[in-house]
């Protein structure tokens, strides 16, 4: 049975990227060697990492004064690398959920941390607005898409200080004005590729302004200087990123995928609103294009979540279980998820309402 | 033409591991999904990481009071994680070359560093001996195999303080008495798997004794507590590690591979000694089983290294260029390199002596 992969990450990737990755593991470019058994200093791999970098710059229109890094360790490592490199005295964070709080926690090791805004009062079901960002901050940090709670900044905000953004779960899903940010980072394992590599986009002039000694591997300048090859980079994940970006370019880039993402999300949000069995816990204006949590409606609130999950599973749907902090269900609709999968989910929800749910 | 892959790392891996990895990228266990598009929290991936851990424990006979971690970031990240977690006042390092010096450099950020022994006086062509390790050190750090210079500790040393070892390039090549070490780490991309994952073997009781605040991702206790799943681990690299360890077990484990490694190295060292065109720069008693540098002999010292490299390349040999700090040539003879490749190299050296070199 065809699987519909709604996993929150690692998640569905373009099939062509997966097939090309498998082929390169067997033999890269017909050289008689596997992608994973050649030196990262070979021209074969240098071409891979260069192409990944160039495609990323082109697709997101990253200005020339920003450097692009490919690092190991995951976005969670960036939670400490950002303050290690940027926090002199005081940083501000918007608390929009679990990942934002984790980032904030690490910053407290390095200096004063101000929670400039928070959505905790309503279980992070919205994006805070109307707050003032202090001008004496070293930087202000936001999480542009909140994978768990399904909220997302709909636009690039104006910020009077260096703006740092974790875009792990919405990078390349919509056009971004990179020039409004000082640093953008994220784990690759949503819209960019598999687990094991993290991207950093950094405006070089913000670095070198803290007085502490920074361990070499945690210093962005190390990786800028060495083109992400100070040590052996995560070769295979970077190859899959390159293939994923090639696919994105081939279908028309970020504007094209954004249109598809908007259409996919509309189809699903409309069904959640229409269907008497389901409801959205998220404020309408802040709903994510990438992660769409939904719960049983008031009428069905005593129904076992397993009833819908098992029914959906029988139709080939995977990864629909909601995060324990929200409950219910979550459909992640990342770039590589086809419209057909959302249509199949909508049909499944309709059939559930009509024939399965007893409420 | 069949390739003989003498790359220093990333390097040759068992063919069966490569084939199984490529198959899993297309479809893991017949579940209809790729290894790289499933959540790391699925039972399918949990089985992978558990099997990798159990095989590693079994193959290296790692005692139960040691934890095994799979981390991103590379062994270079361990250069700062070790002192972050272990260095209160003073640490000792044996300086046996480039990687040891890099490790030492990071430790200096965290406390006093004593260079207990060094082989720098003779371009790191030997392993220092006969020194006394101070008993007031928080730990003593060694690099058991020096990839660049081709030296290797032949036995597990006695150490009066916590012994920390970087075994990136000789892990699983010989039996090790893990109980003599407090912590062992290494990048996987030699004998264990592809680039992108780092192993740590740590005796838990040595942790929690420093007073500094440790960022969550850099604290070994985080990863012990979460079973290397605090954040999304490098899924694909861990899968290939599992497959590589399965292969090693299937051929008889560490004692069996050690015999093969000894035989491969003897064949090559004997030829280097016999062949009038070549010489070894390394002290006989400290020669590595894994990385075998050789240079032109006195007689041939004015010959262009490209003459041998091009000739070897014409016979399908790759990765033989020596590191710039040693010059000449280097054959890395990691676990997965078959005896046939060493035989082919020896024949190539003999033919070079007989017909190609004009000295």
XYZ file of C-alpha atoms in Angstrom:
718
model
C 0.000 0.000 0.000
C 1.236 3.501 -0.791
C 2.346 5.286 2.366
C 1.408 8.864 3.130
C 4.215 10.185 5.316
C 3.105 12.961 7.697
C 6.093 12.550 10.026
C 7.228 15.713 11.857
C 10.908 15.021 11.121
C 12.945 13.293 9.942
C 10.282 13.327 7.280
C 9.327 12.706 3.710
C 11.959 13.661 1.138
C 11.664 13.928 -2.645
C 11.790 10.435 -4.143
C 14.349 11.518 -6.724
C 16.676 12.668 -3.915
C 16.290 9.318 -2.177
C 16.964 7.363 -5.364
C 19.994 9.441 -6.287
C 21.328 9.094 -2.736
C 20.969 5.311 -2.823
C 22.739 5.210 -6.195
C 25.598 7.383 -4.904
C 26.028 5.112 -1.887
C 26.619 2.257 -4.329
C 28.806 4.253 -6.724
C 29.343 8.012 -6.895
C 29.432 9.428 -10.419
C 30.629 6.104 -11.813
C 34.040 6.444 -10.117
C 33.901 2.894 -8.778
C 33.717 4.086 -5.177
C 30.870 4.807 -2.786
C 29.984 8.355 -1.759
C 30.613 7.252 1.819
C 34.106 5.826 1.308
C 35.853 8.723 -0.400
C 37.810 11.476 1.290
C 35.915 14.702 1.841
C 38.945 16.424 0.313
C 38.356 14.856 -3.099
C 37.070 16.937 -5.979
C 34.068 14.607 -6.117
C 32.889 15.637 -2.668
C 33.977 19.255 -2.989
C 31.637 19.474 -5.987
C 28.807 18.127 -3.803
C 29.208 20.621 -0.956
C 29.761 23.515 -3.366
C 26.600 22.668 -5.278
C 24.594 22.416 -2.042
C 25.857 25.833 -0.969
C 25.250 27.471 -4.339
C 21.747 26.045 -4.656
C 20.829 27.154 -1.147
C 22.089 30.672 -1.883
C 20.153 30.788 -5.137
C 16.902 29.295 -3.824
C 16.661 31.478 -0.709
C 18.279 34.505 -2.414
C 20.926 34.727 0.282
C 22.912 37.965 -0.150
C 26.669 37.737 -0.769
C 27.593 39.159 2.640
C 26.099 36.087 4.320
C 28.111 32.884 4.713
C 26.501 29.447 4.500
C 27.767 26.704 6.811
C 27.052 22.972 6.992
C 27.690 21.652 10.492
C 27.124 18.506 12.512
C 25.442 18.363 15.871
C 21.867 19.415 15.071
C 19.974 22.654 15.650
C 20.167 21.889 19.380
C 23.901 22.583 19.188
C 23.078 25.997 17.729
C 21.140 26.780 20.917
C 24.542 27.126 22.621
C 26.647 28.174 19.624
C 24.523 31.292 19.068
C 25.107 32.753 22.556
C 28.713 31.455 22.615
C 29.402 33.618 19.565
C 26.993 36.513 19.995
C 25.963 37.084 23.617
C 28.037 39.687 25.414
C 25.619 41.025 27.996
C 21.985 40.529 27.153
C 19.879 38.647 24.635
C 16.137 38.589 24.043
C 14.022 35.568 23.155
C 10.439 35.102 22.029
C 9.072 32.111 23.889
C 6.779 30.366 21.440
C 7.138 26.828 22.722
C 9.418 23.920 23.526
C 12.237 24.651 21.080
C 12.311 28.366 21.852
C 12.536 27.543 25.568
C 15.379 25.116 24.975
C 17.267 27.798 23.044
C 16.624 30.300 25.826
C 17.874 27.900 28.485
C 21.290 27.573 26.850
C 21.689 31.337 26.438
C 21.351 31.800 30.211
C 24.757 30.139 30.636
C 26.339 32.998 28.732
C 24.580 36.152 29.905
C 21.324 37.848 30.793
C 18.301 36.587 28.919
C 15.103 38.594 28.537
C 11.873 36.855 27.582
C 10.632 39.627 25.328
C 7.380 37.896 24.463
C 5.638 34.654 25.301
C 2.632 32.626 24.237
C 2.805 30.297 27.206
C -0.395 31.726 28.700
C -2.415 29.909 26.024
C -0.313 26.766 25.612
C 1.647 28.349 22.764
C -1.323 28.331 20.415
C -0.434 31.724 18.919
C 2.502 33.925 17.929
C 2.945 36.912 20.292
C 2.452 40.344 18.713
C 2.563 43.984 19.681
C 5.602 43.755 21.930
C 8.609 46.055 21.901
C 12.051 44.634 21.337
C 14.578 46.394 23.614
C 17.355 48.113 21.666
C 20.091 47.168 24.119
C 20.006 43.466 23.239
C 22.954 41.722 21.600
C 20.357 39.859 19.574
C 16.703 38.846 19.515
C 15.896 35.175 18.866
C 12.750 33.744 17.330
C 11.609 30.290 16.263
C 9.846 30.995 12.993
C 7.825 27.777 12.963
C 6.851 25.804 16.023
C 6.777 22.162 15.012
C 4.980 20.977 18.112
C 2.314 23.682 18.455
C 1.761 24.398 14.772
C 2.262 28.153 14.896
C 4.345 30.118 12.435
C 5.456 33.695 11.854
C 3.680 34.656 8.648
C 6.160 37.394 7.742
C 9.739 38.462 8.435
C 9.517 40.752 11.453
C 11.176 44.130 11.829
C 13.815 44.075 14.525
C 15.960 46.940 15.870
C 18.786 44.546 16.914
C 20.429 41.518 15.300
C 17.648 39.047 14.557
C 18.490 35.356 15.004
C 16.023 32.738 13.780
C 15.665 29.005 14.166
C 14.049 28.028 10.865
C 14.476 24.280 11.282
C 10.951 23.437 10.293
C 9.988 26.068 7.746
C 13.167 26.862 5.844
C 12.539 27.018 2.086
C 8.772 26.700 2.536
C 8.191 30.369 1.794
C 10.235 33.309 0.488
C 12.307 34.926 3.239
C 14.000 38.317 3.229
C 17.339 37.086 4.553
C 18.620 40.654 4.898
C 16.260 41.136 7.854
C 18.165 38.476 9.796
C 21.679 38.435 11.231
C 21.769 34.652 11.575
C 19.440 31.849 10.505
C 19.964 28.222 11.459
C 18.187 24.903 11.389
C 18.470 21.159 11.322
C 18.212 19.859 7.774
C 15.806 17.039 8.550
C 12.574 18.713 7.444
C 12.633 20.568 4.128
C 16.342 20.259 3.367
C 17.407 16.651 3.753
C 18.047 13.901 6.281
C 19.144 14.085 9.920
C 22.813 14.748 10.607
C 23.529 18.162 9.149
C 22.631 21.687 10.253
C 22.693 24.815 8.124
C 23.781 28.223 9.356
C 23.380 31.440 7.368
C 25.376 34.178 9.048
C 26.232 37.776 8.305
C 29.939 37.731 8.982
C 30.180 41.217 10.517
C 28.244 40.158 13.626
C 31.046 37.771 14.674
C 34.160 38.427 16.753
C 32.419 40.823 19.151
C 32.386 38.695 22.301
C 35.324 38.541 24.664
C 35.131 34.943 25.823
C 37.343 32.205 24.417
C 35.277 30.076 22.056
C 36.256 26.428 21.480
C 37.388 26.055 17.869
C 34.523 23.797 16.788
C 31.933 26.130 18.333
C 33.304 29.263 16.688
C 31.454 30.143 13.473
C 34.626 31.821 12.195
C 36.392 28.441 12.123
C 33.839 27.013 9.757
C 33.631 30.152 7.630
C 37.409 30.132 7.214
C 37.522 26.441 6.308
C 34.386 26.338 4.142
C 32.684 23.878 6.550
C 35.683 21.543 6.125
C 37.621 22.274 9.327
C 36.920 18.667 10.189
C 35.238 15.883 8.230
C 31.723 17.129 7.470
C 28.648 14.860 7.428
C 29.185 13.705 3.856
C 26.035 11.697 3.151
C 23.569 14.168 4.716
C 25.131 16.999 2.689
C 24.754 14.940 -0.487
C 21.044 14.448 0.190
C 20.651 18.172 0.904
C 22.192 18.870 -2.489
C 19.759 16.463 -4.154
C 16.782 17.906 -2.265
C 17.707 21.433 -3.300
C 18.153 20.312 -6.923
C 14.634 18.899 -6.807
C 13.256 22.126 -5.325
C 14.911 24.154 -8.064
C 13.552 21.802 -10.725
C 9.960 22.389 -9.653
C 10.312 26.175 -9.651
C 12.043 27.004 -6.369
C 10.639 28.656 -3.259
C 7.816 30.706 -4.853
C 6.475 27.576 -6.580
C 6.664 25.342 -3.505
C 5.118 28.093 -1.399
C 2.044 28.122 -3.638
C 1.759 24.356 -3.281
C 2.279 24.569 0.485
C -0.443 27.213 0.798
C -2.839 25.058 -1.239
C -2.040 21.910 0.783
C -2.499 23.714 4.087
C -5.751 25.378 2.954
C -7.207 22.028 1.922
C -6.446 20.535 5.319
C -7.371 23.550 7.486
C -10.665 23.897 5.575
C -11.471 20.254 6.248
C -10.581 20.600 9.938
C -13.004 23.544 10.148
C -15.734 21.802 8.172
C -15.482 18.338 9.729
C -17.700 17.970 12.795
C -15.231 15.524 14.388
C -12.168 17.773 14.385
C -10.976 21.193 15.478
C -7.810 23.262 15.326
C -6.271 24.437 18.605
C -4.279 27.164 16.837
C -5.126 30.869 16.366
C -6.281 31.308 12.754
C -3.823 34.042 11.847
C -0.774 32.135 13.129
C -1.394 28.705 11.644
C 1.664 26.946 10.297
C 2.009 25.846 6.680
C 4.243 22.985 7.780
C 2.811 21.381 10.918
C -0.936 21.162 11.288
C -2.109 19.893 14.667
C -5.794 19.015 15.046
C -7.809 17.568 17.867
C -11.226 16.002 18.252
C -14.008 18.575 18.340
C -16.020 19.176 21.485
C -18.633 16.656 20.275
C -16.030 13.893 19.934
C -13.757 14.827 22.785
C -14.241 11.540 24.623
C -13.373 9.431 21.589
C -10.138 7.467 21.839
C -7.491 9.088 19.572
C -6.534 5.555 18.565
C -9.850 5.255 16.694
C -8.838 7.867 14.130
C -5.138 6.935 14.165
C -5.848 3.265 13.484
C -8.334 4.121 10.750
C -5.818 6.475 9.130
C -3.109 3.835 9.453
C -5.320 1.368 7.607
C -5.320 3.864 4.728
C -1.502 4.066 4.654
C -1.097 7.249 6.713
C 1.930 7.379 9.025
C 3.260 9.948 11.492
C -0.141 11.435 12.388
C 0.027 11.050 16.153
C -0.058 14.431 17.868
C 2.698 15.587 20.190
C 1.902 14.817 23.821
C 1.852 18.544 24.667
C -1.016 19.156 22.237
C -2.650 15.754 22.000
C -4.752 14.554 19.120
C -3.158 14.536 15.723
C -0.580 16.385 13.666
C -0.068 16.348 9.942
C 3.303 17.677 8.883
C 3.030 18.960 5.342
C 6.645 19.645 4.456
C 7.768 20.601 0.946
C 8.170 17.008 -0.260
C 4.709 15.899 0.855
C 2.573 15.727 -2.290
C -0.894 17.246 -2.564
C -2.228 13.708 -3.106
C -1.263 12.802 0.455
C -3.225 15.744 1.853
C -6.171 14.806 -0.357
C -5.966 11.253 0.937
C -5.936 12.516 4.523
C -8.935 14.751 3.886
C -10.840 11.804 2.373
C -9.862 9.745 5.371
C -11.190 12.432 7.754
C -14.431 12.615 5.767
C -14.897 8.850 5.839
C -14.132 8.890 9.561
C -16.856 11.481 10.146
C -19.358 9.616 7.991
C -18.808 5.993 8.929
C -16.299 5.409 11.718
C -16.913 7.926 14.483
C -19.957 7.102 16.566
C -20.442 10.550 18.133
C 38.955 -1.376 -13.223
C 38.735 -2.568 -9.634
C 39.656 0.217 -7.236
C 41.979 -0.294 -4.270
C 40.927 2.307 -1.732
C 43.773 3.377 0.597
C 42.037 6.607 1.664
C 42.879 7.850 5.180
C 39.245 8.579 5.952
C 36.434 8.640 5.113
C 37.626 5.317 3.794
C 36.784 1.923 2.475
C 33.808 0.227 4.145
C 32.611 -3.368 3.878
C 30.742 -3.826 0.604
C 27.867 -5.566 2.368
C 27.414 -2.536 4.631
C 27.322 -0.241 1.616
C 24.807 -2.417 -0.207
C 22.552 -2.758 2.823
C 22.741 0.997 3.408
C 21.747 1.755 -0.177
C 18.844 -0.688 0.099
C 17.656 0.894 3.376
C 17.758 4.346 1.803
C 15.307 3.051 -0.807
C 13.148 1.101 1.660
C 13.868 0.184 5.271
C 12.839 -3.340 6.231
C 10.134 -3.386 3.563
C 8.044 -0.784 5.438
C 7.523 1.268 2.297
C 9.533 4.194 3.661
C 13.172 5.228 3.393
C 15.532 4.971 6.357
C 16.092 8.716 5.983
C 12.433 9.769 6.050
C 11.221 8.073 9.219
C 11.155 9.570 12.691
C 14.095 8.620 14.906
C 11.470 7.813 17.553
C 10.045 4.904 15.536
C 10.676 1.326 16.608
C 12.386 0.794 13.247
C 15.132 3.275 14.050
C 15.290 2.430 17.744
C 16.142 -1.120 16.684
C 18.982 0.248 14.548
C 20.631 2.347 17.264
C 20.155 -0.391 19.866
C 21.778 -2.978 17.612
C 24.716 -0.649 16.902
C 25.228 -0.107 20.625
C 24.920 -3.787 21.527
C 27.290 -4.889 18.771
C 29.872 -2.294 19.767
C 29.678 -3.415 23.400
C 30.031 -7.046 22.382
C 32.837 -6.583 19.851
C 35.037 -4.384 22.046
C 33.985 -6.145 25.270
C 32.915 -2.869 26.830
C 32.121 -3.402 30.529
C 28.616 -2.641 31.791
C 29.702 0.386 33.805
C 30.605 2.189 30.586
C 27.999 4.024 28.515
C 28.118 4.156 24.738
C 27.067 7.377 23.002
C 26.489 8.244 19.342
C 26.940 11.963 18.757
C 27.192 14.387 15.882
C 29.943 16.925 15.399
C 33.003 14.742 14.828
C 35.938 13.815 17.055
C 37.041 17.455 16.808
C 34.010 18.351 18.931
C 35.271 15.904 21.554
C 38.468 17.951 21.812
C 36.383 20.545 23.682
C 33.734 18.259 25.179
C 36.362 16.263 27.094
C 37.758 19.258 29.016
C 34.293 20.850 29.303
C 33.187 17.751 31.230
C 36.389 16.613 32.935
C 38.920 19.410 33.404
C 38.763 21.084 36.785
C 42.314 22.271 37.295
C 44.897 20.426 35.271
C 45.026 17.900 32.448
C 47.943 16.123 30.819
C 48.366 15.381 27.128
C 50.800 13.276 25.136
C 51.711 15.258 22.042
C 52.081 12.701 19.275
C 51.110 14.881 16.342
C 48.538 17.110 14.719
C 45.393 15.662 16.279
C 46.885 15.442 19.769
C 47.933 19.097 19.495
C 44.453 20.117 18.377
C 42.970 18.323 21.377
C 45.486 20.001 23.691
C 44.705 23.448 22.286
C 41.010 23.174 23.208
C 41.784 21.999 26.748
C 43.753 25.189 27.422
C 40.480 27.140 27.326
C 39.320 25.211 30.389
C 42.341 24.890 32.658
C 46.037 24.179 32.960
C 47.422 21.783 30.385
C 50.657 19.862 30.873
C 52.432 18.368 27.873
C 53.486 15.205 29.651
C 55.322 13.739 26.681
C 56.055 14.737 23.104
C 57.503 13.277 19.930
C 57.788 16.613 18.185
C 61.606 16.540 18.324
C 61.626 13.891 15.582
C 58.605 15.020 13.542
C 56.309 12.674 15.508
C 57.885 9.556 14.031
C 57.650 7.649 17.319
C 55.482 7.179 20.408
C 57.064 8.705 23.543
C 57.988 6.255 26.299
C 59.511 6.231 29.763
C 57.767 9.373 31.011
C 55.986 9.766 34.319
C 52.344 10.764 34.371
C 51.713 13.246 37.224
C 49.139 11.966 39.706
C 47.475 15.360 40.205
C 45.970 15.460 36.721
C 42.208 15.396 36.175
C 42.968 13.157 33.222
C 45.710 12.148 30.814
C 44.906 12.208 27.087
C 46.476 10.115 24.359
C 45.848 9.646 20.652
C 46.257 5.911 20.227
C 46.872 6.013 16.488
C 48.290 8.966 14.616
C 46.716 8.926 11.173
C 49.118 11.448 9.684
C 52.428 10.180 11.088
C 51.631 6.464 11.137
C 52.526 5.806 14.770
C 50.403 3.763 17.150
C 50.420 2.706 20.786
C 50.959 -1.044 20.596
C 49.386 -1.732 24.006
C 46.997 -0.168 26.490
C 49.168 1.927 28.794
C 49.041 1.972 32.580
C 47.880 5.317 33.877
C 47.553 6.548 37.487
C 44.794 9.030 36.579
C 41.721 8.897 34.317
C 42.947 7.903 30.883
C 41.194 9.518 27.909
C 41.901 8.242 24.418
C 41.119 9.425 20.917
C 40.823 6.126 19.027
C 39.361 7.599 15.844
C 41.680 5.733 13.530
C 42.351 2.436 15.273
C 39.139 1.573 17.095
C 38.191 -2.092 16.597
C 41.452 -2.864 14.815
C 42.890 -4.655 17.856
C 41.591 -5.904 21.211
C 41.494 -3.118 23.810
C 41.199 -3.416 27.578
C 38.479 -0.801 27.950
C 38.733 -0.942 31.739
C 42.103 0.826 31.532
C 40.391 3.900 30.080
C 37.972 6.398 31.611
C 36.762 7.683 28.253
C 37.371 6.647 24.654
C 36.093 8.600 21.664
C 36.458 8.777 17.938
C 34.944 9.761 14.633
C 33.286 6.774 12.981
C 34.696 7.404 9.523
C 37.544 4.883 9.615
C 36.778 1.420 10.993
C 33.212 2.055 12.140
C 31.248 3.670 9.342
C 30.813 6.871 7.366
C 31.422 10.490 8.339
C 28.806 12.171 10.501
C 28.752 10.231 13.752
C 31.135 10.055 16.697
C 31.274 7.358 19.340
C 31.996 7.967 23.016
C 32.609 5.220 25.566
C 32.508 6.725 29.028
C 32.688 5.424 32.579
C 29.807 7.302 34.098
C 31.385 7.885 37.515
C 33.950 10.336 36.105
C 31.190 12.833 35.180
C 29.609 15.583 37.259
C 32.871 16.586 38.968
C 33.456 19.966 37.348
C 31.846 23.146 38.642
C 31.308 25.026 35.404
C 27.927 25.170 33.678
C 28.008 22.884 30.654
C 25.726 23.599 27.686
C 23.178 20.801 27.435
C 24.411 19.421 24.111
C 28.023 19.377 25.330
C 27.244 17.551 28.564
C 27.801 13.791 28.301
C 25.148 13.277 30.978
C 22.485 14.655 28.622
C 23.219 12.008 26.035
C 23.568 9.218 28.596
C 20.186 10.115 30.068
C 18.491 10.263 26.670
C 20.217 7.269 25.088
C 21.830 9.494 22.402
C 18.329 10.705 21.462
C 18.234 14.084 23.234
C 17.972 15.543 19.767
C 17.657 13.891 16.351
C 20.757 11.711 15.991
C 22.590 11.227 12.674
C 20.301 8.451 11.463
C 22.009 7.261 8.288
C 25.571 7.223 9.690
C 24.364 5.199 12.684
C 22.703 2.706 10.340
C 25.974 2.206 8.446
C 27.841 1.784 11.743
C 25.386 -0.970 12.656
C 25.974 -2.691 9.312
C 29.755 -2.343 9.605
C 29.723 -3.858 13.085
C 27.495 -6.699 11.873
C 30.067 -7.426 9.168
C 32.913 -7.342 11.687
C 31.082 -9.785 13.928
C 30.362 -12.065 10.958
C 34.048 -12.432 10.143
C 35.022 -13.274 13.722
C 35.168 -9.947 15.525
C 38.172 -8.001 16.758
C 40.607 -10.911 17.320
C 39.995 -12.147 13.750
C 40.334 -8.719 12.124
C 43.426 -8.024 14.214
C 45.155 -11.085 12.731
C 44.280 -9.911 9.241
C 45.434 -6.370 10.035
C 48.762 -7.664 11.365
C 49.243 -9.760 8.236
C 48.327 -6.881 5.903
C 50.684 -4.493 7.684
C 53.545 -7.026 7.766
C 53.230 -7.606 4.028
C 53.469 -3.877 3.327
C 56.152 -2.999 5.905
C 58.290 -5.918 4.676
C 58.036 -4.656 1.110
C 58.868 -1.093 2.171
C 62.025 -2.465 3.881
C 62.970 -4.713 0.972
C 62.217 -2.364 -1.899
C 65.236 -0.198 -2.821
C 62.941 2.665 -3.866
C 61.090 3.119 -0.585
C 61.676 3.639 3.125
C 59.607 4.043 6.261
C 60.026 7.238 8.297
C 58.536 5.610 11.402
C 60.312 3.963 14.378
C 59.987 0.193 13.923
C 58.421 -0.494 17.322
C 55.728 2.178 16.946
C 54.495 1.486 13.450
C 50.744 1.728 12.940
C 48.618 -1.158 11.722
C 46.210 1.303 10.149
C 48.155 4.080 8.446
C 51.430 3.225 6.758
C 53.365 6.215 5.463
C 56.360 5.558 3.214
C 58.749 7.802 1.365
C 61.276 7.405 -1.406
C 64.547 5.888 -0.205
C 67.753 7.925 -0.141
C 68.598 6.582 -3.609
C 65.324 7.842 -5.107
C 64.875 10.971 -3.018
C 64.926 13.314 -6.016
C 62.242 11.386 -7.883
C 58.939 13.180 -8.311
C 56.307 11.605 -5.995
C 53.891 11.884 -8.933
C 55.855 9.174 -10.743
C 54.829 6.526 -8.230
C 51.399 8.022 -7.574
C 50.478 8.100 -11.250
C 51.776 4.578 -11.763
C 49.766 3.340 -8.774
C 46.714 5.209 -10.021
C 47.013 3.415 -13.349
C 46.681 0.165 -11.391
C 43.469 1.319 -9.671
C 45.035 2.523 -6.397
C 43.422 5.612 -4.828
C 44.166 7.645 -1.709
C 47.921 6.939 -1.622
C 49.179 10.512 -1.524
C 51.103 11.182 1.694
C 50.071 13.927 4.089
C 51.975 17.146 3.438
C 53.619 16.969 6.888
C 55.268 13.639 6.020
C 55.396 13.738 2.249
C 55.668 10.705 -0.008
C 52.902 8.177 0.284
C 50.478 6.709 2.792
C 48.518 3.500 2.595
C 45.667 3.332 5.061
C 44.893 -0.286 5.752
C 41.679 -0.060 7.757
C 39.623 -3.097 8.711
C 37.596 -3.162 5.500
C 40.632 -3.034 3.203
C 41.100 -6.565 1.862
C 44.427 -8.356 1.811
C 44.177 -8.399 -2.006
C 44.492 -4.626 -2.081
C 47.716 -4.738 -0.059
C 49.014 -7.502 -2.329
C 48.161 -5.362 -5.348
C 50.018 -2.408 -3.819
C 53.071 -4.556 -3.079
C 53.097 -5.827 -6.667
C 52.776 -2.256 -7.844
C 55.780 -1.219 -5.708
C 57.796 -4.141 -7.069
C 56.954 -3.289 -10.654
C 57.814 0.338 -9.936
C 61.248 -0.680 -8.644
C 61.879 -3.016 -11.582
C 60.570 -1.065 -14.546
C 59.375 2.454 -13.758
C 61.862 4.126 -11.440
C 65.038 5.205 -13.238
C 67.239 5.580 -10.151
